[in-house]
Amino acid sequence: MKLEKSTKVYIAGCGGMLGRAVYAYFSERCNVKATDIDLNIEWLEYADVRDYKQMEESIIAFQPELIINLAALTDLEFCEKNAENSWLTNALGAENIALISKKLDVPMVYISTAGIVDGEQDLYNDFDAPNPLGIYAKSKYHGEVFIKSYLDKFFVFRAGWMMGGGPNKDKKFINLIYQQIKFGQKELFIVDDKLGTPTYTLSFAEGIFKVVETELYGVYNQVCEGDCSRYEVAVELVDLLGLKDELKITKVSSDYFKTEYFAPRPTSEKLVNMKLNARGINFMPHWKEALKDYAQVFIADLNKS
Ligand SMILES: NC(=O)c1ccc[n+]([C@@H]2O[C@H](COP(=O)([O-])OP(=O)(O)OC[C@H]3O[C@@H](n4cnc5c(N)ncnc54)[C@H](OP(=O)(O)O)[C@@H]3O)[C@@H](O)[C@H]2O)c1
């Protein structure tokens, strides 16, 4: 499908770190309606993916030609402690939107996660069998399975360690490290036994747009090129911030954080974009290039304070 200025695109759960990037990319090129339950910016309207009737009304009122579901509970520990809400948001929410996509006969985009693997192998392509470990991964994988079996016109994009949104929106690793630095910590303790593939929200949003236009429906790994440990990401970030001589980065094992981060996580959740590459539609940069670009917002923030 050609995505044009007049094309109506409905985006659910658009108030988060990926939502910022997807909204920016799509709203410049299409006619977007964006919703969330957290109305943290003026262009968001309220709609809760757990509530079928409310979603149906919100979507049908707009008559979209494409529906993107970004809504999820993404904090793994919160999901372990709030299993019912996680199932309702991540799994039933995805089902609700799939049912509405089917009713309107429009394509649906769903964002899955590298976290659905069990980490028993080193690197996972698009065809390797998932085996999710915790509530977050299980509920996200249910959404994937339902959409695959229920819809003909769908895109499932599996993302890795998300980077994006900057100091105010980023809920994940980069901002976690940055906040420690900003508040004066001189030694960082970083795990080196968790491996993955960073995923830059700006490139990911561009990837969604361009892959949707191809109409080559299906499941895609879509992560930055290259892979790394959490430790390597921290070293790179500190270097980019120009702080390598001022900060000590100490390698620790995941056991060091086992009380705080108790949700099960795969040792390796490294993905490779085999299908995107084979089809010549891989728009993801190397993670170091992406981090270099992303670091600029943190450098600006540091200079401000
Ligand atoms: N972050 C990652 O590392 C990562 C990795 C792989 C895949 N993904 C997937 O990428 C997608 C976008 O996630 P993100 O990284 O942008 O996370 P995010 O910043 O937490 O954004 C998700 C948004 O969905 C909202 N939401 C929660 N429950 C909702 C509901 N019932 N109805 C409507 N909206 C609801 C959240 O609101 P609240 O803030 O109020 O909860 C938040 O604004 C998700 O599908 C996620 O599973 C994320």
GROMACS .gro file of C-alpha atoms and ligand atoms in nm:
model
  353
    1MET     CA    1   0.000   0.000   0.000
    2LYS     CA    2   0.117   0.349  -0.075
    3LEU     CA    3   0.123   0.557   0.244
    4GLU     CA    4   0.032   0.912   0.148
    5LYS     CA    5  -0.067   1.236   0.321
    6SER     CA    6  -0.432   1.134   0.294
    7THR     CA    7  -0.378   0.777   0.425
    8LYS     CA    8  -0.546   0.733   0.763
    9VAL     CA    9  -0.327   0.554   1.016
   10TYR     CA   10  -0.454   0.470   1.366
   11ILE     CA   11  -0.184   0.421   1.632
   12ALA     CA   12  -0.280   0.266   1.970
   13GLY     CA   13  -0.048   0.296   2.272
   14CYS     CA   14   0.132   0.585   2.105
   15GLY     CA   15   0.233   0.768   2.425
   16GLY     CA   16   0.550   0.569   2.493
   17MET     CA   17   0.913   0.570   2.382
   18LEU     CA   18   0.846   0.403   2.047
   19GLY     CA   19   0.523   0.599   2.008
   20ARG     CA   20   0.717   0.927   1.997
   21ALA     CA   21   0.921   0.809   1.700
   22VAL     CA   22   0.635   0.636   1.518
   23TYR     CA   23   0.409   0.938   1.558
   24ALA     CA   24   0.681   1.175   1.432
   25TYR     CA   25   0.757   0.963   1.126
   26PHE     CA   26   0.400   0.880   1.031
   27SER     CA   27   0.232   1.213   1.110
   28GLU     CA   28   0.469   1.390   0.870
   29ARG     CA   29   0.363   1.158   0.592
   30CYS     CA   30   0.005   1.042   0.671
   31ASN     CA   31  -0.315   1.141   0.851
   32VAL     CA   32  -0.266   0.997   1.202
   33LYS     CA   33  -0.496   0.939   1.499
   34ALA     CA   34  -0.291   0.846   1.807
   35THR     CA   35  -0.432   0.709   2.133
   36ASP     CA   36  -0.307   0.586   2.471
   37ILE     CA   37  -0.424   0.564   2.832
   38ASP     CA   38  -0.143   0.797   2.938
   39LEU     CA   39  -0.229   1.133   2.779
   40ASN     CA   40   0.117   1.285   2.819
   41ILE     CA   41   0.109   1.502   2.506
   42GLU     CA   42  -0.159   1.709   2.333
   43TRP     CA   43  -0.193   1.496   2.018
   44LEU     CA   44  -0.302   1.185   2.211
   45GLU     CA   45  -0.665   1.081   2.261
   46TYR     CA   46  -0.781   0.832   2.520
   47ALA     CA   47  -0.841   0.467   2.427
   48ASP     CA   48  -0.769   0.157   2.633
   49VAL     CA   49  -0.673  -0.156   2.433
   50ARG     CA   50  -0.818  -0.378   2.708
   51ASP     CA   51  -1.166  -0.241   2.637
   52TYR     CA   52  -1.294  -0.385   2.308
   53LYS     CA   53  -1.597  -0.158   2.281
   54GLN     CA   54  -1.400   0.158   2.349
   55MET     CA   55  -1.129   0.060   2.098
   56GLU     CA   56  -1.385  -0.029   1.835
   57GLU     CA   57  -1.561   0.307   1.873
   58SER     CA   58  -1.233   0.500   1.866
   59ILE     CA   59  -1.104   0.315   1.559
   60ILE     CA   60  -1.429   0.298   1.362
   61ALA     CA   61  -1.488   0.672   1.413
   62PHE     CA   62  -1.158   0.734   1.230
   63GLN     CA   63  -1.199   0.471   0.951
   64PRO     CA   64  -0.823   0.399   0.923
   65GLU     CA   65  -0.655   0.222   0.634
   66LEU     CA   66  -0.378   0.090   0.863
   67ILE     CA   67  -0.377   0.013   1.237
   68ILE     CA   68  -0.059   0.005   1.447
   69ASN     CA   69  -0.066  -0.135   1.800
   70LEU     CA   70   0.216  -0.013   2.024
   71ALA     CA   71   0.025  -0.047   2.352
   72ALA     CA   72   0.191  -0.269   2.611
   73LEU     CA   73   0.308  -0.300   2.966
   74THR     CA   74   0.682  -0.324   2.912
   75ASP     CA   75   0.829  -0.333   3.263
   76LEU     CA   76   0.917  -0.700   3.314
   77GLU     CA   77   0.906  -0.686   3.694
   78PHE     CA   78   0.573  -0.500   3.690
   79CYS     CA   79   0.437  -0.772   3.458
   80GLU     CA   80   0.547  -1.051   3.695
   81LYS     CA   81   0.369  -0.873   3.982
   82ASN     CA   82   0.061  -0.779   3.777
   83ALA     CA   83   0.007  -1.084   3.563
   84GLU     CA   84  -0.363  -1.032   3.495
   85ASN     CA   85  -0.319  -0.675   3.378
   86SER     CA   86  -0.025  -0.786   3.160
   87TRP     CA   87  -0.233  -1.055   2.990
   88LEU     CA   88  -0.521  -0.813   2.940
   89THR     CA   89  -0.300  -0.537   2.799
   90ASN     CA   90  -0.040  -0.726   2.599
   91ALA     CA   91  -0.238  -1.031   2.486
   92LEU     CA   92  -0.609  -0.943   2.495
   93GLY     CA   93  -0.530  -0.587   2.381
   94ALA     CA   94  -0.357  -0.728   2.072
   95GLU     CA   95  -0.652  -0.963   2.012
   96ASN     CA   96  -0.897  -0.674   2.039
   97ILE     CA   97  -0.714  -0.472   1.780
   98ALA     CA   98  -0.674  -0.772   1.551
   99LEU     CA   99  -1.051  -0.834   1.565
  100ILE     CA  100  -1.116  -0.472   1.470
  101SER     CA  101  -0.858  -0.486   1.188
  102LYS     CA  102  -1.033  -0.795   1.054
  103LYS     CA  103  -1.373  -0.629   1.079
  104LEU     CA  104  -1.250  -0.324   0.884
  105ASP     CA  105  -1.034  -0.541   0.654
  106VAL     CA  106  -0.727  -0.326   0.706
  107PRO     CA  107  -0.366  -0.434   0.774
  108MET     CA  108  -0.240  -0.439   1.131
  109VAL     CA  109   0.109  -0.380   1.269
  110TYR     CA  110   0.208  -0.540   1.600
  111ILE     CA  111   0.535  -0.496   1.785
  112SER     CA  112   0.672  -0.811   1.939
  113THR     CA  113   0.992  -0.857   2.131
  114ALA     CA  114   1.325  -1.037   2.113
  115GLY     CA  115   1.243  -1.139   2.470
  116ILE     CA  116   1.020  -1.424   2.345
  117VAL     CA  117   1.325  -1.650   2.302
  118ASP     CA  118   1.466  -1.867   2.581
  119GLY     CA  119   1.830  -1.768   2.525
  120GLU     CA  120   1.950  -2.125   2.481
  121GLN     CA  121   2.108  -2.043   2.146
  122ASP     CA  122   2.336  -1.754   2.060
  123LEU     CA  123   2.159  -1.584   1.772
  124TYR     CA  124   1.795  -1.603   1.657
  125ASN     CA  125   1.666  -1.555   1.304
  126ASP     CA  126   1.301  -1.491   1.211
  127PHE     CA  127   1.233  -1.867   1.185
  128ASP     CA  128   1.378  -1.986   1.516
  129ALA     CA  129   1.114  -2.114   1.756
  130PRO     CA  130   1.022  -1.881   2.045
  131ASN     CA  131   1.001  -2.013   2.400
  132PRO     CA  132   0.905  -1.719   2.622
  133LEU     CA  133   1.015  -1.730   2.986
  134GLY     CA  134   0.829  -1.464   3.185
  135ILE     CA  135   0.484  -1.303   3.193
  136TYR     CA  136   0.584  -1.009   2.970
  137ALA     CA  137   0.729  -1.234   2.701
  138LYS     CA  138   0.447  -1.491   2.726
  139SER     CA  139   0.176  -1.227   2.696
  140LYS     CA  140   0.352  -1.054   2.405
  141TYR     CA  141   0.400  -1.387   2.229
  142HIS     CA  142   0.032  -1.468   2.267
  143GLY     CA  143  -0.045  -1.147   2.076
  144GLU     CA  144   0.191  -1.256   1.800
  145VAL     CA  145   0.041  -1.605   1.774
  146PHE     CA  146  -0.315  -1.476   1.768
  147ILE     CA  147  -0.247  -1.218   1.499
  148LYS     CA  148  -0.061  -1.469   1.281
  149SER     CA  149  -0.341  -1.721   1.296
  150TYR     CA  150  -0.628  -1.472   1.270
  151LEU     CA  151  -0.525  -1.213   1.012
  152ASP     CA  152  -0.405  -1.233   0.654
  153LYS     CA  153  -0.278  -0.878   0.634
  154PHE     CA  154  -0.043  -0.826   0.929
  155PHE     CA  155   0.310  -0.725   1.014
  156VAL     CA  156   0.476  -0.844   1.332
  157PHE     CA  157   0.803  -0.662   1.398
  158ARG     CA  158   1.022  -0.811   1.670
  159ALA     CA  159   1.229  -0.543   1.843
  160GLY     CA  160   1.531  -0.583   2.071
  161TRP     CA  161   1.665  -0.352   2.343
  162MET     CA  162   1.476  -0.034   2.262
  163MET     CA  163   1.666   0.297   2.262
  164GLY     CA  164   1.473   0.617   2.210
  165GLY     CA  165   1.263   0.894   2.358
  166GLY     CA  166   1.545   1.077   2.542
  167PRO     CA  167   1.578   1.166   2.911
  168ASN     CA  168   1.204   1.218   2.965
  169LYS     CA  169   1.054   0.922   2.778
  170ASP     CA  170   1.314   0.645   2.762
  171LYS     CA  171   1.216   0.383   3.025
  172LYS     CA  172   1.496   0.145   2.941
  173PHE     CA  173   1.867   0.077   2.976
  174ILE     CA  174   2.019   0.388   2.813
  175ASN     CA  175   1.822   0.630   3.028
  176LEU     CA  176   1.875   0.416   3.337
  177ILE     CA  177   2.250   0.452   3.290
  178TYR     CA  178   2.219   0.819   3.195
  179GLN     CA  179   2.018   0.906   3.506
  180GLN     CA  180   2.284   0.746   3.728
  181ILE     CA  181   2.551   0.953   3.552
  182LYS     CA  182   2.347   1.272   3.568
  183PHE     CA  183   2.293   1.233   3.940
  184GLY     CA  184   2.664   1.203   4.005
  185GLN     CA  185   2.736   0.832   4.032
  186LYS     CA  186   3.108   0.774   3.968
  187GLU     CA  187   3.097   0.396   3.936
  188LEU     CA  188   2.849   0.204   3.722
  189PHE     CA  189   2.780  -0.166   3.777
  190ILE     CA  190   2.680  -0.324   3.448
  191VAL     CA  191   2.596  -0.684   3.363
  192ASP     CA  192   2.808  -0.853   3.098
  193ASP     CA  193   2.619  -1.185   3.085
  194LYS     CA  194   2.311  -1.057   2.900
  195LEU     CA  195   2.340  -1.033   2.523
  196GLY     CA  196   2.110  -0.864   2.275
  197THR     CA  197   2.054  -0.630   1.985
  198PRO     CA  198   1.980  -0.263   2.053
  199THR     CA  199   1.693  -0.119   1.849
  200TYR     CA  200   1.676   0.251   1.771
  201THR     CA  201   1.321   0.383   1.774
  202LEU     CA  202   1.380   0.637   1.493
  203SER     CA  203   1.511   0.372   1.251
  204PHE     CA  204   1.248   0.124   1.370
  205ALA     CA  205   0.967   0.371   1.288
  206GLU     CA  206   1.113   0.431   0.942
  207GLY     CA  207   1.141   0.053   0.898
  208ILE     CA  208   0.774   0.001   0.986
  209PHE     CA  209   0.669   0.265   0.732
  210LYS     CA  210   0.881   0.132   0.448
  211VAL     CA  211   0.811  -0.237   0.507
  212VAL     CA  212   0.434  -0.175   0.532
  213GLU     CA  213   0.449  -0.008   0.192
  214THR     CA  214   0.589  -0.329   0.038
  215GLU     CA  215   0.280  -0.531   0.141
  216LEU     CA  216   0.514  -0.824   0.212
  217TYR     CA  217   0.311  -0.931   0.514
  218GLY     CA  218   0.450  -1.150   0.791
  219VAL     CA  219   0.683  -1.168   1.089
  220TYR     CA  220   1.011  -0.977   1.083
  221ASN     CA  221   1.302  -0.941   1.319
  222GLN     CA  222   1.381  -0.569   1.306
  223VAL     CA  223   1.678  -0.474   1.522
  224CYS     CA  224   1.996  -0.272   1.475
  225GLU     CA  225   2.285  -0.444   1.305
  226GLY     CA  226   2.555  -0.595   1.527
  227ASP     CA  227   2.503  -0.736   1.874
  228CYS     CA  228   2.650  -0.677   2.218
  229SER     CA  229   2.630  -0.717   2.594
  230ARG     CA  230   2.476  -0.458   2.825
  231TYR     CA  231   2.833  -0.381   2.938
  232GLU     CA  232   2.942  -0.298   2.582
  233VAL     CA  233   2.647  -0.062   2.540
  234ALA     CA  234   2.735   0.119   2.864
  235VAL     CA  235   3.102   0.153   2.764
  236GLU     CA  236   3.001   0.297   2.427
  237LEU     CA  237   2.753   0.540   2.584
  238VAL     CA  238   3.000   0.669   2.843
  239ASP     CA  239   3.257   0.716   2.567
  240LEU     CA  240   3.008   0.908   2.350
  241LEU     CA  241   2.923   1.131   2.647
  242GLY     CA  242   3.296   1.210   2.678
  243LEU     CA  243   3.310   1.073   3.033
  244LYS     CA  244   3.532   0.769   3.002
  245ASP     CA  245   3.808   0.916   3.219
  246GLU     CA  246   3.566   1.024   3.490
  247LEU     CA  247   3.362   0.708   3.536
  248LYS     CA  248   3.447   0.356   3.641
  249ILE     CA  249   3.242   0.082   3.475
  250THR     CA  250   3.247  -0.241   3.668
  251LYS     CA  251   3.133  -0.567   3.509
  252VAL     CA  252   2.895  -0.772   3.719
  253SER     CA  253   2.684  -1.082   3.658
  254SER     CA  254   2.302  -1.072   3.653
  255ASP     CA  255   2.306  -1.216   4.006
  256TYR     CA  256   2.421  -0.877   4.130
  257PHE     CA  257   2.077  -0.735   4.045
  258LYS     CA  258   1.870  -1.045   4.116
  259THR     CA  259   1.651  -0.879   4.381
  260GLU     CA  260   1.575  -0.570   4.173
  261TYR     CA  261   1.544  -0.746   3.836
  262PHE     CA  262   1.382  -1.072   3.936
  263ALA     CA  263   1.185  -1.141   3.615
  264PRO     CA  264   1.331  -1.421   3.402
  265ARG     CA  265   1.536  -1.295   3.107
  266PRO     CA  266   1.708  -1.497   2.833
  267THR     CA  267   2.088  -1.496   2.842
  268SER     CA  268   2.094  -1.418   2.473
  269GLU     CA  269   1.813  -1.240   2.291
  270LYS     CA  270   2.028  -1.152   1.991
  271LEU     CA  271   1.821  -1.128   1.674
  272VAL     CA  272   1.934  -1.115   1.314
  273ASN     CA  273   1.723  -0.947   1.042
  274MET     CA  274   1.742  -1.244   0.806
  275LYS     CA  275   1.412  -1.179   0.626
  276LEU     CA  276   1.454  -0.801   0.595
  277ASN     CA  277   1.801  -0.857   0.449
  278ALA     CA  278   1.685  -1.129   0.209
  279ARG     CA  279   1.409  -0.902   0.079
  280GLY     CA  280   1.636  -0.596   0.058
  281ILE     CA  281   1.422  -0.398   0.303
  282ASN     CA  282   1.645  -0.372   0.607
  283PHE     CA  283   1.659  -0.004   0.709
  284MET     CA  284   1.827  -0.058   1.047
  285PRO     CA  285   2.172   0.095   1.111
  286HIS     CA  286   2.449  -0.061   1.322
  287TRP     CA  287   2.372  -0.013   1.692
  288LYS     CA  288   2.690   0.195   1.744
  289GLU     CA  289   2.588   0.435   1.469
  290ALA     CA  290   2.236   0.455   1.619
  291LEU     CA  291   2.370   0.513   1.970
  292LYS     CA  292   2.598   0.788   1.840
  293ASP     CA  293   2.294   0.966   1.702
  294TYR     CA  294   2.082   0.899   2.012
  295ALA     CA  295   2.358   1.016   2.249
  296GLN     CA  296   2.323   1.371   2.114
  297VAL     CA  297   2.004   1.431   2.316
  298PHE     CA  298   2.180   1.321   2.635
  299ILE     CA  299   2.485   1.536   2.557
  300ALA     CA  300   2.252   1.834   2.511
  301ASP     CA  301   2.077   1.752   2.838
  302LEU     CA  302   2.408   1.725   3.026
  303ASN     CA  303   2.522   2.060   2.888
  304LYS     CA  304   2.197   2.215   3.005
  305SER     CA  305   2.233   2.103   3.365
  306LIG     N1  306   1.089  -0.110   2.537
  306LIG     C1  307   1.148  -0.216   2.483
  306LIG     O1  308   1.265  -0.246   2.512
  306LIG     C2  309   1.070  -0.303   2.383
  306LIG     C3  310   1.138  -0.410   2.326
  306LIG     C4  311   1.069  -0.490   2.235
  306LIG     C5  312   0.939  -0.464   2.202
  306LIG     N2  313   0.875  -0.360   2.260
  306LIG     C6  314   0.736  -0.335   2.222
  306LIG     O2  315   0.728  -0.210   2.157
  306LIG     C7  316   0.599  -0.154   2.179
  306LIG     C8  317   0.613  -0.012   2.228
  306LIG     O3  318   0.673  -0.015   2.356
  306LIG     P1  319   0.759   0.105   2.414
  306LIG     O4  320   0.898   0.062   2.422
  306LIG     O5  321   0.724   0.231   2.345
  306LIG     O6  322   0.700   0.104   2.564
  306LIG     P2  323   0.629   0.219   2.646
  306LIG     O7  324   0.716   0.341   2.644
  306LIG     O8  325   0.594   0.159   2.776
  306LIG     O9  326   0.497   0.248   2.560
  306LIG     C9  327   0.383   0.169   2.565
  306LIG    C10  328   0.264   0.261   2.580
  306LIG    O10  329   0.145   0.182   2.589
  306LIG    C11  330   0.066   0.240   2.691
  306LIG     N3  331  -0.034   0.149   2.744
  306LIG    C12  332  -0.024   0.065   2.850
  306LIG     N4  333  -0.141   0.003   2.871
  306LIG    C13  334  -0.227   0.049   2.777
  306LIG    C14  335  -0.363   0.023   2.749
  306LIG     N5  336  -0.434  -0.063   2.823
  306LIG     N6  337  -0.421   0.086   2.643
  306LIG    C15  338  -0.351   0.175   2.568
  306LIG     N7  339  -0.220   0.205   2.592
  306LIG    C16  340  -0.160   0.142   2.695
  306LIG    C17  341   0.168   0.280   2.794
  306LIG    O11  342   0.109   0.366   2.891
  306LIG     P3  343   0.172   0.364   3.040
  306LIG    O12  344   0.301   0.439   3.031
  306LIG    O13  345   0.066   0.432   3.120
  306LIG    O14  346   0.191   0.219   3.077
  306LIG    C18  347   0.271   0.347   2.707
  306LIG    O15  348   0.240   0.480   2.679
  306LIG    C19  349   0.528  -0.248   2.278
  306LIG    O16  350   0.444  -0.333   2.207
  306LIG    C20  351   0.642  -0.325   2.340
  306LIG    O17  352   0.600  -0.452   2.386
  306LIG    C21  353   0.939  -0.277   2.349
   0.00000   0.00000   0.00000
